[in-house]
Short mmCIF file of C-alpha atoms and ligand atoms in Angstrom, two decimals:
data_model
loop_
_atom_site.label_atom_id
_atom_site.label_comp_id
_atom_site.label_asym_id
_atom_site.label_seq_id
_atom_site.Cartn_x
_atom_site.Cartn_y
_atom_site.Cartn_z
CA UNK A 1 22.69 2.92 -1.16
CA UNK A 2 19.51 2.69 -3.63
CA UNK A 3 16.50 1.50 -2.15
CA UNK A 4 13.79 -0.26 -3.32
CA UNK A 5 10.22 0.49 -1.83
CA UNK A 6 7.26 -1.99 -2.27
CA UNK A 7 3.35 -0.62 -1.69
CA UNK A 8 0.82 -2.72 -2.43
CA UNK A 9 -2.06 -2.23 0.56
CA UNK A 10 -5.23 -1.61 -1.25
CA UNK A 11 -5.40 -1.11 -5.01
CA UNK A 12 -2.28 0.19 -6.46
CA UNK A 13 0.91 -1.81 -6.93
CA UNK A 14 3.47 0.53 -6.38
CA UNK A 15 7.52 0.59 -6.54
CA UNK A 16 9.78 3.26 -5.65
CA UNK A 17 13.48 3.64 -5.61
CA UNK A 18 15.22 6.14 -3.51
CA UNK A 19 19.00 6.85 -3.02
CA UNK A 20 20.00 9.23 -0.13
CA UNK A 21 17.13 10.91 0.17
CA UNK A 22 16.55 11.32 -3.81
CA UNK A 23 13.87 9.63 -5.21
CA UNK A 24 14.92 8.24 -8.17
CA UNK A 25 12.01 6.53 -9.67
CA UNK A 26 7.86 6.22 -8.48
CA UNK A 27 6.42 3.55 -10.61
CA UNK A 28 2.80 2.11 -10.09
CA UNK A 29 -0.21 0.02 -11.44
CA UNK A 30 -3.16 0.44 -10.40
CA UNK A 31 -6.28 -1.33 -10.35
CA UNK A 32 -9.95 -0.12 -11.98
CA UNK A 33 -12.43 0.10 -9.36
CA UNK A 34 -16.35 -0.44 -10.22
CA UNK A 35 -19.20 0.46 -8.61
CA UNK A 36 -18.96 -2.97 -6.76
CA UNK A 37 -15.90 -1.48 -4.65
CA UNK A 38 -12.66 -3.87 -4.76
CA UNK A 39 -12.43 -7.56 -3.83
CA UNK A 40 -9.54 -7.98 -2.49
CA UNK A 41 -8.23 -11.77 -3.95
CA UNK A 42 -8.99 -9.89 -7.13
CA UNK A 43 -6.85 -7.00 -6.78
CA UNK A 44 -3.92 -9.28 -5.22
CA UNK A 45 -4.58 -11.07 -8.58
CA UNK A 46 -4.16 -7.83 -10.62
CA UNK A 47 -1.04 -7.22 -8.04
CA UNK A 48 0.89 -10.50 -9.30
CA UNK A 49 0.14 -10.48 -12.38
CA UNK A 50 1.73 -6.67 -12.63
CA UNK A 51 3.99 -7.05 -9.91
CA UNK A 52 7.53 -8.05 -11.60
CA UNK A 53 6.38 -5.15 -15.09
CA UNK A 54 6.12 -2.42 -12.07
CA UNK A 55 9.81 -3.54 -10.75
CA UNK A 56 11.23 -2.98 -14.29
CA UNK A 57 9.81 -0.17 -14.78
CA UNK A 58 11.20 1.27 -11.99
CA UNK A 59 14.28 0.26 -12.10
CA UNK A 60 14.23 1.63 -16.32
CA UNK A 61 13.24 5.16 -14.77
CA UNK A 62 15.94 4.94 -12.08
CA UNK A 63 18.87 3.91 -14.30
CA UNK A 64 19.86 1.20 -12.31
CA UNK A 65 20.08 -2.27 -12.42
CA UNK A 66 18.80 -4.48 -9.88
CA UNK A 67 22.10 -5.71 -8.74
CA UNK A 68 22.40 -1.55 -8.04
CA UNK A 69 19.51 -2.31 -5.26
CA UNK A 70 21.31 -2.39 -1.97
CA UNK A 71 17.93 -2.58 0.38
CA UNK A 72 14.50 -3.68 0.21
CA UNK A 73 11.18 -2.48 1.95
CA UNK A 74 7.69 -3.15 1.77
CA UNK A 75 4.31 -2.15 3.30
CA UNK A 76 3.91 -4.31 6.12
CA UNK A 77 0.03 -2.56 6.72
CA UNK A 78 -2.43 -1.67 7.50
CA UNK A 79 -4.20 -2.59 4.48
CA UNK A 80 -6.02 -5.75 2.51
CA UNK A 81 -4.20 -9.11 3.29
CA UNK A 82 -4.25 -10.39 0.06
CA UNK A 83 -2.80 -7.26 -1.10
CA UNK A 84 -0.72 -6.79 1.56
CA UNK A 85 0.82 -10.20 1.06
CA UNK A 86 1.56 -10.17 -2.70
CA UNK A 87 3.73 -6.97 -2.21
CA UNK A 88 5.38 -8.92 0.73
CA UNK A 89 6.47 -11.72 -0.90
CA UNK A 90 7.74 -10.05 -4.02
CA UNK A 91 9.85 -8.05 -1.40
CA UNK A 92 11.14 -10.92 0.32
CA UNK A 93 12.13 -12.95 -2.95
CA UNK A 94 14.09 -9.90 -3.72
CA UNK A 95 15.86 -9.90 -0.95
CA UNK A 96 17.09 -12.95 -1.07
CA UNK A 97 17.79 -13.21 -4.56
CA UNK A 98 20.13 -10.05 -4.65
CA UNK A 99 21.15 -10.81 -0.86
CA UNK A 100 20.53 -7.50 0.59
CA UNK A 101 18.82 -6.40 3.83
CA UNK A 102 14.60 -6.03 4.12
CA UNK A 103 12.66 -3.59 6.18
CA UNK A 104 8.56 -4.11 6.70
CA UNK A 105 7.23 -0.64 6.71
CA UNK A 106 3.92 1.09 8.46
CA UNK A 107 1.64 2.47 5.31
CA UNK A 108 0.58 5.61 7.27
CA UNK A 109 3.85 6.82 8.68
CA UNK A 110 5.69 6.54 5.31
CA UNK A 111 2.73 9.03 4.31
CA UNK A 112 3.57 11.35 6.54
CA UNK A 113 7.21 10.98 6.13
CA UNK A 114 7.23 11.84 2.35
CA UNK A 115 5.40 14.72 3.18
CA UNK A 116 7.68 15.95 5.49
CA UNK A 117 10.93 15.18 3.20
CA UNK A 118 9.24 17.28 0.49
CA UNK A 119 8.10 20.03 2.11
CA UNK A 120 11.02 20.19 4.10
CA UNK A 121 9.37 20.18 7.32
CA UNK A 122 10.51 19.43 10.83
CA UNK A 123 8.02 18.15 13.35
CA UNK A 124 4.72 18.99 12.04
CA UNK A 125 0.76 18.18 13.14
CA UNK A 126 -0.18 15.80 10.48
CA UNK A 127 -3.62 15.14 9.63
CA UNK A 128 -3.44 11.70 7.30
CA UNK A 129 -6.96 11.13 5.86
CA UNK A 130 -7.42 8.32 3.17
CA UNK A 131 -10.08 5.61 2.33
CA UNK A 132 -9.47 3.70 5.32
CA UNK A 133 -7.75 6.52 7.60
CA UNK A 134 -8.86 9.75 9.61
CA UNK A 135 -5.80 10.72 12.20
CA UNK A 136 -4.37 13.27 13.19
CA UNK A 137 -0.86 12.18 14.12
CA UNK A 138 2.48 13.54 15.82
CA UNK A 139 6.06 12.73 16.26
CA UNK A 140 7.10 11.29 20.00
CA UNK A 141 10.81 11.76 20.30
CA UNK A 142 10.77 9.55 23.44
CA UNK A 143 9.20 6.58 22.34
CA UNK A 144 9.97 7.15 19.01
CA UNK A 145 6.72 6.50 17.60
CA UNK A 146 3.85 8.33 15.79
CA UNK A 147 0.78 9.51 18.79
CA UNK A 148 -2.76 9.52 17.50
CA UNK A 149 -4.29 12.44 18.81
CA UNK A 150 -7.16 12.19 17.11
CA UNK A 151 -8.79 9.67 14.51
CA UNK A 152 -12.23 8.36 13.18
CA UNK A 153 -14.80 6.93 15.95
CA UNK A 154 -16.04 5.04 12.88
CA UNK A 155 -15.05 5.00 9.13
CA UNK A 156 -11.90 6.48 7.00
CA UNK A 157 -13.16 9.94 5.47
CA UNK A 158 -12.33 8.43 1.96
CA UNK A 159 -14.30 5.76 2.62
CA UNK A 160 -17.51 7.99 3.61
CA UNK A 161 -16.89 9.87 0.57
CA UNK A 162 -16.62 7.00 -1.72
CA UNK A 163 -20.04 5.32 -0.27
CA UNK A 164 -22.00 8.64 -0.47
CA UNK A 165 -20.24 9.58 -4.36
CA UNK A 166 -21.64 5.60 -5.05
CA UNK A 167 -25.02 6.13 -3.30
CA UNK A 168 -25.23 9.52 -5.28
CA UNK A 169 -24.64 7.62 -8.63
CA UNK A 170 -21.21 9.09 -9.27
CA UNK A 171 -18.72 7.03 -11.02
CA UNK A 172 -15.03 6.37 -9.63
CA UNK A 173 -12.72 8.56 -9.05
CA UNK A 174 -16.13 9.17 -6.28
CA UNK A 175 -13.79 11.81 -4.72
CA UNK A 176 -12.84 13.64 -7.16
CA UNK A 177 -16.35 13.76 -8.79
CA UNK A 178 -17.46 14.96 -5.52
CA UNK A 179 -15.03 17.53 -5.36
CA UNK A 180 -15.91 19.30 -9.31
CA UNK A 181 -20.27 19.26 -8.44
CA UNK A 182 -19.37 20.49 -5.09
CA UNK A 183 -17.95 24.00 -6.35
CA UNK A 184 -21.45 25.13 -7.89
CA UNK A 185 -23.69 24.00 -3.89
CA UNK A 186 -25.17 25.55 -1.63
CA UNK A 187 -25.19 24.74 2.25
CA UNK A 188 -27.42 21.89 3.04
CA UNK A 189 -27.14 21.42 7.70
CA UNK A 190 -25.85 17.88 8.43
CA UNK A 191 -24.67 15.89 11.29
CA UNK A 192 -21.31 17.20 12.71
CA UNK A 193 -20.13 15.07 14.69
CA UNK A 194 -16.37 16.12 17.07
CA UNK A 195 -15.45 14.62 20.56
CA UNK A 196 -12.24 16.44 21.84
CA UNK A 197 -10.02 15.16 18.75
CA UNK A 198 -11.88 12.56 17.48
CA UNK A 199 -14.78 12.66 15.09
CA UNK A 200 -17.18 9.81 13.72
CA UNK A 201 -18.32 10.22 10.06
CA UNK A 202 -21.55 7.51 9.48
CA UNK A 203 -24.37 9.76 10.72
CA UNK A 204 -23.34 12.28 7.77
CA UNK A 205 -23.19 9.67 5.28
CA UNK A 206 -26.33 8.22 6.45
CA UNK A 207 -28.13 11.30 6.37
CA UNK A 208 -26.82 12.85 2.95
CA UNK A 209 -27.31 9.21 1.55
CA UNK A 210 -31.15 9.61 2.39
CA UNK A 211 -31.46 12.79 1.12
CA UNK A 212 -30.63 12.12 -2.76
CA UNK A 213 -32.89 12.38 -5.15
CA UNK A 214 -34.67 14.96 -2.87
CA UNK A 215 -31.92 17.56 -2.57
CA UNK A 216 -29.54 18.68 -5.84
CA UNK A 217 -26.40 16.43 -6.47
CA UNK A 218 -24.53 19.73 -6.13
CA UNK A 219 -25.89 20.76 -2.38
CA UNK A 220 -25.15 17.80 -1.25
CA UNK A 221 -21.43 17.36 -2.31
CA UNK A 222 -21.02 20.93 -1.16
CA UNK A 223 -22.29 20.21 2.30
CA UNK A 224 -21.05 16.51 2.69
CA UNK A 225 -17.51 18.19 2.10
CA UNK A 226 -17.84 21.91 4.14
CA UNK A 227 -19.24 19.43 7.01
CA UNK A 228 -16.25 16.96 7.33
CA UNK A 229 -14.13 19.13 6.40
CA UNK A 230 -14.73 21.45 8.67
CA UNK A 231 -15.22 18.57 11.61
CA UNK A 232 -11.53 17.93 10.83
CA UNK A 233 -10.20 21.64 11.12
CA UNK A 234 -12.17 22.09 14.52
CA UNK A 235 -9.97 18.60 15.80
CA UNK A 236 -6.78 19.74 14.12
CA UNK A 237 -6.83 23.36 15.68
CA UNK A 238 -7.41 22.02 18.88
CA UNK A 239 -4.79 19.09 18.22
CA UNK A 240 -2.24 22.46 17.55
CA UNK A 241 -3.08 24.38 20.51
CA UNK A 242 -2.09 21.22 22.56
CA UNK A 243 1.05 19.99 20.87
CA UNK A 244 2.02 23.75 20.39
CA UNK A 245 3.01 22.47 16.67
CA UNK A 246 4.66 25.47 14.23
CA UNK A 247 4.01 23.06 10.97
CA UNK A 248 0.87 21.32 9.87
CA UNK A 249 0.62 19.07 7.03
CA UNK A 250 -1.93 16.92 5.38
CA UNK A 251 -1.43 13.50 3.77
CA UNK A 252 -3.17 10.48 2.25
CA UNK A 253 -5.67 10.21 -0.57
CA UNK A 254 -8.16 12.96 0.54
CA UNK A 255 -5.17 15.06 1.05
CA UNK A 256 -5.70 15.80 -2.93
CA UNK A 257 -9.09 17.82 -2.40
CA UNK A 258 -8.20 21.33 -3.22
CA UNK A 259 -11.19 22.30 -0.78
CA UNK A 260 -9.82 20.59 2.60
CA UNK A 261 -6.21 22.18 1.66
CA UNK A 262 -7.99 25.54 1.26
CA UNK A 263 -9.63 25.43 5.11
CA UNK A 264 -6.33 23.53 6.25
CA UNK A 265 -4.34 26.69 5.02
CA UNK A 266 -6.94 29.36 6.79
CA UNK A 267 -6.71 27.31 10.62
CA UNK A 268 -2.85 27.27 9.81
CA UNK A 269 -2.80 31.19 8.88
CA UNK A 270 -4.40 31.74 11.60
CA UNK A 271 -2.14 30.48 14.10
CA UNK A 272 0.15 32.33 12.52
CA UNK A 273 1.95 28.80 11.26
CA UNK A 274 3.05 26.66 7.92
CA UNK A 275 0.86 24.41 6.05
CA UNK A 276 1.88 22.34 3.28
CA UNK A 277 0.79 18.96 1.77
CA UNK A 278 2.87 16.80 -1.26
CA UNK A 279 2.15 16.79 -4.83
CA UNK A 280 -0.73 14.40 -5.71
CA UNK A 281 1.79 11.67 -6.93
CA UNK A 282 2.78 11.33 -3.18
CA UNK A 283 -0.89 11.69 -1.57
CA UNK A 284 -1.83 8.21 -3.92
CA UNK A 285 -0.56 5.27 -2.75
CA UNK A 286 3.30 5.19 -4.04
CA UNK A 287 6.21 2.84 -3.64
CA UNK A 288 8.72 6.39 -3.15
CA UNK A 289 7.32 6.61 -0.03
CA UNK A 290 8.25 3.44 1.42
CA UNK A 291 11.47 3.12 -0.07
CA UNK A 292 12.33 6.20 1.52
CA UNK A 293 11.03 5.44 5.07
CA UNK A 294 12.80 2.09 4.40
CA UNK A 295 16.13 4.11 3.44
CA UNK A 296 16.09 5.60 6.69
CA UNK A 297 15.29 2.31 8.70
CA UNK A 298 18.19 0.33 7.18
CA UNK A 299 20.61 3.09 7.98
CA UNK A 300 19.75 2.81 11.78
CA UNK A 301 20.31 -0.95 11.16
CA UNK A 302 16.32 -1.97 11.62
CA UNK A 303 16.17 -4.89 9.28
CA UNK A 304 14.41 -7.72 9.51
CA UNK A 305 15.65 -11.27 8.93
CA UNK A 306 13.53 -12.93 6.21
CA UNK A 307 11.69 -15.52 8.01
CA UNK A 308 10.41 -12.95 10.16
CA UNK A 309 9.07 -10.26 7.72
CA UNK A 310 5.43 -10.52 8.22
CA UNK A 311 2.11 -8.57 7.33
CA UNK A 312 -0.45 -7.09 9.62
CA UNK A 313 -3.75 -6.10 8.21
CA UNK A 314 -4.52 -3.78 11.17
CA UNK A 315 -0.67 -2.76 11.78
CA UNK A 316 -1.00 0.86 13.55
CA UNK A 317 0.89 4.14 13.37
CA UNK A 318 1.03 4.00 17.41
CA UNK A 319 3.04 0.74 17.03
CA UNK A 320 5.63 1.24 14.74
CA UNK A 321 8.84 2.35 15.80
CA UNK A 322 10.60 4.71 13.95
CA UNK A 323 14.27 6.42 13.97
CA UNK A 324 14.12 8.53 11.16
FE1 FE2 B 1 -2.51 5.34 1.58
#
């Protein structure tokens, strides 16, 4: 059974194949962001006109052919509609051309799930944090669904970083930029802002945003990072001592930053438990992931008829069933 995964939420076109667990191929375009941000018809522009070179590629790297495809799935959201829909359709139109079952998949669990697969863990505390996405997220084996423990009263972490790297002057990657002038700072106080397990990131960005050009580029990375970062650690150790969870992970975009991984590692040594987080190629957007989340769904016989395979731009974690 070789499946074929299709992301295409925000700006990377991605397609991943992925028999029994193996993933045989992680293929993706993705799309230059400016200063201006993305528009999304754009990007679903970009998406098409890549779409069927990203499919060949993978299937090149896989050593397949696409009659060797025996399943299909695709990012059903959250994400950009646009986006959302152009990896959709080139999902469906594969499934019926090769006749083979389809599976819509939810962007954020197959996140966590590749995690998991790689780092061989079990049932861990995952904190998912990406441009549009700040949870912290665990497996219910009743209901068979992800619970949000904790999440963003506001906007995505990524997304606060990317505004304040753009209000700072940076260039994109605004992240990663952020990330290299923040390891020469100093500490700079700025709002922290942590209700139980949730926390709210725009009164940060506001306030570092008004404080460039009087304070050095450098201070303010440093603090902008040592205070979110830090706002997350305080809601994932208390998110551990109430699940009582022996594995943490972290997942998404910001999962990349060396710096958050660093202060994940000391709550988790602390507790006296495992950390671990996927190779950057799996933190970016990536069509292994959902092939390998759709894998799974297909052998517990959850496909979709055609006609019915939809996309949701607001499709959450806490709805998506899953029988992994
Ligand atoms: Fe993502």
């Amino acid at each position: 059974m070789a499946v074929l995964g299709i992301e295409s939420s925000a700006h990377t076109f991605g397609v991943g194949i992925v028999d029994r667990g193996r993933i045989l191929a992680n293929e993706k375009s993705m799309y230059r962001i400016t200063n201006k941000g993305m528009i999304p018809a754009e990007v679903a522009e970009f998406h098409i006109a890549n779409a069927t070179d990203v499919v060949e590629r993978a299937l090149d790297a896989s050593g397949l052919r696409i009659d060797g495809i025996t399943g299909i799935g695709y990012t059903r959201g959250p994400g950009l509609g646009p986006c959302l829909q152009v990896g959709q359709l080139t999902a469906k139109s594969l499934a019926l051309r090769l006749d083979v079952p389809i599976v819509p998949v939810n962007h954020g669990l197959a996140h966590v799930e590749i995690t998991k697969h790689i780092a061989r863990l079990k049932d861990p505390l995952a904190l998912y944090v990406s441009g549009g996405n700040s949870q912290i997220l665990k497996f219910d084996r009743k209901s068979h669904r992800y619970s949000v423990l904790g999440e963003t009263f506001d906007i995505g972490i990524g997304n606060m970083l990317d505004a304040f790297g753009r209000n700072l002057g940076l260039r994109h990657a605004w992240g990663s930029e952020i990330e290299k002038l923040a390891r020469c700072g100093k500490y700079i106080p700025l709002p922290y802002t942590v209700k139980g397990m949730d926390f709210a990131f725009a009164g940060l960005l506001t306030r570092a945003s008004g404080l460039v050009g009087r304070e050095k580029k450098e201070d303010l990375c440093f603090s902008v990072q040592e205070t979110s970062f830090a706002m997350l650690c305080e809601a994932v150790e208390r998110a551990l001592l109430l699940s009582s969870s022996t594995e943490l992970c972290a997942c998404g975009g910001v999962a990349q930053n060396s710096r958050l991984a660093e202060m994940l590692h000391m709550v988790a040594e602390e507790h006296g438990i495992r950390f671990a987080r996927a190779p950057n190629e799996y933190n970016s957007d990536n069509g292994a992931m959902i092939a390998l989340v759709a894998e799974k769904m297909l052998a517990k016989g959850m496909d979709m008829p055609v006609g019915r395979c939809d996309f949701e731009q607001r499709y959450r974690i806490d709805e998506a069933v899953f029988h992994g």
